[in-house]
């Protein structure tokens, strides 16, 4: 009569186990992928956001744009206040016509 272990081993095929070489190759591949990702990450960040110098230039440019916009807004505000404070309506005076300027018929 066959033993129990023999019957089970004949019914189910044996799985190959990872040998030492396969585990070493897998570990090396994982370490290589991790190192590659670590090396590529700064280049991806620079491509997306630009270098630190690019970011500094953009910040200075944005600050100058904000200052110009503020200056223009203050000027508009002063013009509107001056126009509202004026007693007379700002309509140019009409020129008086002289008899020489009239067309001859």
Short mmCIF file of N, CA and C in Angstrom, two decimals:
data_model
loop_
_atom_site.label_atom_id
_atom_site.label_comp_id
_atom_site.label_asym_id
_atom_site.label_seq_id
_atom_site.Cartn_x
_atom_site.Cartn_y
_atom_site.Cartn_z
N UNK A 1 0.83 -1.17 0.00
CA UNK A 1 0.00 0.00 0.00
C UNK A 1 0.89 1.24 0.00
N UNK A 2 0.58 2.24 -0.91
CA UNK A 2 1.45 3.42 -0.99
C UNK A 2 1.25 4.31 0.22
N UNK A 3 2.31 4.98 0.55
CA UNK A 3 2.22 5.92 1.68
C UNK A 3 1.49 7.19 1.26
N UNK A 4 1.03 7.90 2.25
CA UNK A 4 0.24 9.12 2.00
C UNK A 4 1.05 10.18 1.28
N UNK A 5 2.29 10.38 1.64
CA UNK A 5 3.13 11.40 1.00
C UNK A 5 3.35 11.09 -0.48
N UNK A 6 3.47 9.88 -0.80
CA UNK A 6 3.70 9.48 -2.18
C UNK A 6 2.47 9.75 -3.03
N UNK A 7 1.32 9.50 -2.49
CA UNK A 7 0.08 9.74 -3.23
C UNK A 7 -0.10 11.22 -3.47
N UNK A 8 0.12 12.04 -2.48
CA UNK A 8 -0.06 13.48 -2.62
C UNK A 8 0.94 14.03 -3.61
N UNK A 9 2.14 13.56 -3.59
CA UNK A 9 3.15 14.09 -4.50
C UNK A 9 2.86 13.68 -5.94
N UNK A 10 2.22 12.58 -6.15
CA UNK A 10 1.90 12.19 -7.52
C UNK A 10 0.67 12.92 -8.04
N UNK A 11 -0.22 13.35 -7.17
CA UNK A 11 -1.42 14.06 -7.61
C UNK A 11 -1.14 15.54 -7.91
N UNK A 12 -0.30 16.13 -7.14
CA UNK A 12 -0.03 17.55 -7.27
C UNK A 12 1.41 17.73 -7.76
N UNK A 13 1.62 18.44 -8.87
CA UNK A 13 2.99 18.64 -9.32
C UNK A 13 3.76 19.53 -8.35
N UNK A 14 5.00 19.30 -8.27
CA UNK A 14 5.83 20.04 -7.33
C UNK A 14 6.16 21.41 -7.94
N UNK A 15 6.03 22.48 -7.15
CA UNK A 15 6.35 23.83 -7.60
C UNK A 15 7.85 24.04 -7.55
N UNK A 16 8.35 24.68 -8.53
CA UNK A 16 9.79 24.96 -8.45
C UNK A 16 10.02 26.09 -7.44
N UNK A 17 10.94 25.92 -6.58
CA UNK A 17 11.24 26.96 -5.59
C UNK A 17 12.29 27.89 -6.17
N UNK A 18 12.33 29.12 -5.63
CA UNK A 18 13.31 30.09 -6.11
C UNK A 18 14.69 29.67 -5.63
N UNK A 19 15.55 29.53 -6.55
CA UNK A 19 16.91 29.17 -6.18
C UNK A 19 17.66 30.43 -5.75
N UNK A 20 18.82 30.28 -5.29
CA UNK A 20 19.63 31.41 -4.84
C UNK A 20 19.95 32.38 -5.96
N UNK A 21 20.22 31.86 -7.17
CA UNK A 21 20.54 32.72 -8.31
C UNK A 21 19.34 33.56 -8.73
N UNK A 22 18.17 32.98 -8.73
CA UNK A 22 16.96 33.71 -9.12
C UNK A 22 16.65 34.80 -8.11
N UNK A 23 16.82 34.50 -6.84
CA UNK A 23 16.58 35.51 -5.81
C UNK A 23 17.58 36.64 -5.92
N UNK A 24 18.84 36.33 -6.26
CA UNK A 24 19.87 37.35 -6.40
C UNK A 24 19.55 38.25 -7.60
N UNK A 25 19.10 37.68 -8.69
CA UNK A 25 18.75 38.46 -9.88
C UNK A 25 17.54 39.35 -9.60
N UNK A 26 16.55 38.81 -8.90
CA UNK A 26 15.36 39.58 -8.55
C UNK A 26 15.73 40.74 -7.64
N UNK A 27 16.56 40.49 -6.64
CA UNK A 27 16.99 41.55 -5.72
C UNK A 27 17.80 42.61 -6.46
N UNK A 28 18.67 42.19 -7.36
CA UNK A 28 19.47 43.15 -8.13
C UNK A 28 18.57 44.00 -9.03
N UNK A 29 17.57 43.38 -9.63
CA UNK A 29 16.64 44.13 -10.48
C UNK A 29 15.85 45.15 -9.66
N UNK A 30 15.43 44.76 -8.46
CA UNK A 30 14.68 45.68 -7.59
C UNK A 30 15.56 46.84 -7.16
N UNK A 31 16.80 46.54 -6.79
CA UNK A 31 17.73 47.60 -6.38
C UNK A 31 18.02 48.52 -7.56
N UNK A 32 18.20 47.95 -8.74
CA UNK A 32 18.45 48.76 -9.94
C UNK A 32 17.28 49.66 -10.28
N UNK A 33 16.07 49.14 -10.18
CA UNK A 33 14.88 49.96 -10.46
C UNK A 33 14.74 51.09 -9.45
N UNK A 34 15.02 50.78 -8.18
CA UNK A 34 14.92 51.80 -7.14
C UNK A 34 15.98 52.89 -7.37
N UNK A 35 17.20 52.48 -7.68
CA UNK A 35 18.27 53.46 -7.92
C UNK A 35 17.96 54.29 -9.16
N UNK A 36 17.41 53.68 -10.19
CA UNK A 36 17.05 54.42 -11.39
C UNK A 36 15.97 55.46 -11.11
N UNK A 37 14.97 55.07 -10.35
CA UNK A 37 13.90 56.01 -9.99
C UNK A 37 14.46 57.15 -9.15
N UNK A 38 15.39 56.84 -8.26
CA UNK A 38 15.99 57.86 -7.39
C UNK A 38 16.81 58.84 -8.21
N UNK A 39 17.50 58.34 -9.24
CA UNK A 39 18.31 59.21 -10.08
C UNK A 39 17.47 60.04 -11.05
N UNK A 40 16.36 59.51 -11.51
CA UNK A 40 15.54 60.20 -12.50
C UNK A 40 14.59 61.22 -11.86
N UNK A 41 14.25 61.05 -10.60
CA UNK A 41 13.27 61.92 -9.94
C UNK A 41 13.62 63.41 -10.03
N UNK A 42 14.86 63.85 -9.80
CA UNK A 42 15.15 65.29 -9.92
C UNK A 42 14.95 65.82 -11.34
N UNK A 43 15.26 65.01 -12.35
CA UNK A 43 15.08 65.46 -13.72
C UNK A 43 13.61 65.60 -14.07
N UNK A 44 12.79 64.72 -13.56
CA UNK A 44 11.35 64.82 -13.79
C UNK A 44 10.80 66.08 -13.11
N UNK A 45 11.27 66.35 -11.89
CA UNK A 45 10.82 67.55 -11.17
C UNK A 45 11.25 68.82 -11.91
N UNK A 46 12.48 68.83 -12.44
CA UNK A 46 12.94 70.00 -13.19
C UNK A 46 12.15 70.18 -14.47
N UNK A 47 11.78 69.09 -15.11
CA UNK A 47 11.00 69.19 -16.33
C UNK A 47 9.60 69.73 -16.05
N UNK A 48 9.04 69.36 -14.92
CA UNK A 48 7.68 69.81 -14.59
C UNK A 48 7.66 71.24 -14.06
N UNK A 49 8.56 71.57 -13.12
CA UNK A 49 8.50 72.87 -12.46
C UNK A 49 9.62 73.82 -12.86
N UNK A 50 10.62 73.35 -13.57
CA UNK A 50 11.76 74.19 -13.92
C UNK A 50 12.81 74.12 -12.82
N UNK A 51 13.98 74.68 -13.12
CA UNK A 51 15.06 74.68 -12.14
C UNK A 51 14.76 75.73 -11.07
N UNK A 52 15.58 75.77 -10.05
CA UNK A 52 15.39 76.77 -8.99
C UNK A 52 15.59 78.17 -9.55
N UNK A 53 16.52 78.34 -10.47
CA UNK A 53 16.72 79.65 -11.10
C UNK A 53 15.49 80.06 -11.91
N UNK A 54 14.90 79.12 -12.63
CA UNK A 54 13.69 79.42 -13.39
C UNK A 54 12.55 79.83 -12.46
N UNK A 55 12.42 79.12 -11.35
CA UNK A 55 11.36 79.44 -10.39
C UNK A 55 11.59 80.82 -9.78
N UNK A 56 12.87 81.17 -9.49
CA UNK A 56 13.17 82.48 -8.91
C UNK A 56 12.86 83.59 -9.92
N UNK A 57 13.25 83.37 -11.19
CA UNK A 57 12.94 84.37 -12.23
C UNK A 57 11.44 84.56 -12.39
N UNK A 58 10.70 83.48 -12.36
CA UNK A 58 9.24 83.57 -12.50
C UNK A 58 8.62 84.33 -11.31
N UNK A 59 9.17 84.11 -10.12
CA UNK A 59 8.65 84.81 -8.94
C UNK A 59 8.93 86.31 -9.02
N UNK A 60 10.12 86.67 -9.48
CA UNK A 60 10.46 88.09 -9.62
C UNK A 60 9.57 88.73 -10.68
N UNK A 61 9.37 88.02 -11.79
CA UNK A 61 8.52 88.54 -12.86
C UNK A 61 7.08 88.72 -12.38
N UNK A 62 6.58 87.75 -11.61
CA UNK A 62 5.21 87.85 -11.09
C UNK A 62 5.08 89.02 -10.12
N UNK A 63 6.11 89.23 -9.31
CA UNK A 63 6.08 90.36 -8.36
C UNK A 63 6.07 91.68 -9.12
N UNK A 64 6.85 91.80 -10.18
CA UNK A 64 6.87 93.02 -10.99
C UNK A 64 5.51 93.23 -11.66
N UNK A 65 4.91 92.15 -12.15
CA UNK A 65 3.59 92.26 -12.77
C UNK A 65 2.54 92.73 -11.76
N UNK A 66 2.63 92.20 -10.52
CA UNK A 66 1.68 92.64 -9.49
C UNK A 66 1.88 94.11 -9.15
N UNK A 67 3.14 94.56 -9.09
CA UNK A 67 3.41 95.97 -8.79
C UNK A 67 2.88 96.86 -9.91
N UNK A 68 3.07 96.46 -11.18
CA UNK A 68 2.54 97.25 -12.30
C UNK A 68 1.02 97.29 -12.27
N UNK A 69 0.40 96.17 -11.99
CA UNK A 69 -1.07 96.14 -11.92
C UNK A 69 -1.59 97.03 -10.80
N UNK A 70 -0.89 97.03 -9.68
CA UNK A 70 -1.30 97.88 -8.56
C UNK A 70 -1.15 99.36 -8.92
N UNK A 71 -0.05 99.70 -9.59
CA UNK A 71 0.17 101.08 -10.01
C UNK A 71 -0.91 101.52 -10.99
N UNK A 72 -1.27 100.67 -11.95
CA UNK A 72 -2.33 101.01 -12.91
C UNK A 72 -3.68 101.16 -12.21
N UNK A 73 -3.95 100.29 -11.26
CA UNK A 73 -5.23 100.38 -10.54
C UNK A 73 -5.32 101.66 -9.72
N UNK A 74 -4.22 102.05 -9.10
CA UNK A 74 -4.24 103.30 -8.32
C UNK A 74 -4.42 104.50 -9.24
N UNK A 75 -3.82 104.47 -10.41
CA UNK A 75 -3.99 105.57 -11.37
C UNK A 75 -5.44 105.65 -11.84
N UNK A 76 -6.03 104.50 -12.17
CA UNK A 76 -7.44 104.51 -12.58
C UNK A 76 -8.33 105.04 -11.47
N UNK A 77 -8.03 104.63 -10.25
CA UNK A 77 -8.83 105.09 -9.11
C UNK A 77 -8.72 106.60 -8.96
N UNK A 78 -7.52 107.15 -9.14
CA UNK A 78 -7.34 108.60 -9.03
C UNK A 78 -8.06 109.32 -10.15
N UNK A 79 -8.05 108.77 -11.36
CA UNK A 79 -8.76 109.41 -12.46
C UNK A 79 -10.26 109.40 -12.25
N UNK A 80 -10.78 108.30 -11.74
CA UNK A 80 -12.22 108.22 -11.48
C UNK A 80 -12.60 109.18 -10.37
N UNK A 81 -11.78 109.27 -9.33
CA UNK A 81 -12.07 110.20 -8.23
C UNK A 81 -12.01 111.63 -8.72
N UNK A 82 -11.05 111.95 -9.58
CA UNK A 82 -10.94 113.31 -10.11
C UNK A 82 -12.13 113.64 -11.00
N UNK A 83 -12.56 112.69 -11.79
CA UNK A 83 -13.71 112.94 -12.67
C UNK A 83 -14.98 113.11 -11.86
N UNK A 84 -15.13 112.37 -10.79
CA UNK A 84 -16.32 112.50 -9.95
C UNK A 84 -16.32 113.80 -9.17
N UNK A 85 -15.14 114.30 -8.83
CA UNK A 85 -15.05 115.52 -8.04
C UNK A 85 -15.18 116.78 -8.90
N UNK A 86 -15.05 116.65 -10.18
CA UNK A 86 -15.10 117.83 -11.05
C UNK A 86 -16.52 118.41 -11.05
N UNK A 87 -16.61 119.75 -10.97
CA UNK A 87 -17.92 120.40 -10.97
C UNK A 87 -18.50 120.44 -12.37
N UNK A 88 -17.67 120.75 -13.34
CA UNK A 88 -18.13 120.87 -14.71
C UNK A 88 -17.96 119.52 -15.42
N UNK A 89 -18.85 119.31 -16.33
CA UNK A 89 -18.73 118.11 -17.14
C UNK A 89 -17.60 118.36 -18.14
N UNK A 90 -16.77 117.38 -18.32
CA UNK A 90 -15.61 117.54 -19.19
C UNK A 90 -16.02 117.43 -20.66
N UNK A 91 -16.65 118.50 -21.17
CA UNK A 91 -17.03 118.55 -22.58
C UNK A 91 -16.25 119.69 -23.19
N UNK A 92 -15.58 119.46 -24.29
CA UNK A 92 -14.81 120.56 -24.89
C UNK A 92 -15.74 121.68 -25.37
N UNK A 93 -15.25 122.91 -25.24
CA UNK A 93 -16.05 124.07 -25.67
C UNK A 93 -16.11 124.11 -27.19
N UNK A 94 -17.25 124.55 -27.69
CA UNK A 94 -17.39 124.64 -29.15
C UNK A 94 -16.70 125.90 -29.64
N UNK A 95 -16.15 125.81 -30.82
CA UNK A 95 -15.51 126.98 -31.41
C UNK A 95 -16.59 127.89 -32.00
N UNK A 96 -16.32 129.16 -31.90
CA UNK A 96 -17.25 130.10 -32.53
C UNK A 96 -16.95 130.16 -34.01
N UNK A 97 -17.98 130.17 -34.75
CA UNK A 97 -17.76 130.23 -36.19
C UNK A 97 -17.61 131.68 -36.61
N UNK A 98 -16.71 131.91 -37.48
CA UNK A 98 -16.51 133.25 -38.00
C UNK A 98 -17.17 133.36 -39.39
N UNK A 99 -17.53 134.54 -39.82
CA UNK A 99 -18.20 134.65 -41.12
C UNK A 99 -17.29 134.21 -42.27
N UNK A 100 -16.00 134.29 -42.09
CA UNK A 100 -15.10 133.87 -43.17
C UNK A 100 -15.09 132.35 -43.32
N UNK A 101 -15.40 131.65 -42.25
CA UNK A 101 -15.33 130.20 -42.28
C UNK A 101 -16.56 129.58 -42.94
N UNK A 102 -17.62 130.34 -43.14
CA UNK A 102 -18.83 129.79 -43.74
C UNK A 102 -18.62 129.59 -45.24
N UNK A 103 -19.17 128.51 -45.78
CA UNK A 103 -19.01 128.28 -47.22
C UNK A 103 -19.77 129.31 -48.05
N UNK A 104 -19.23 129.65 -49.16
CA UNK A 104 -19.86 130.61 -50.07
C UNK A 104 -20.75 129.83 -51.04
N UNK A 105 -21.99 130.30 -51.18
CA UNK A 105 -22.85 129.59 -52.10
C UNK A 105 -23.03 130.32 -53.39
#
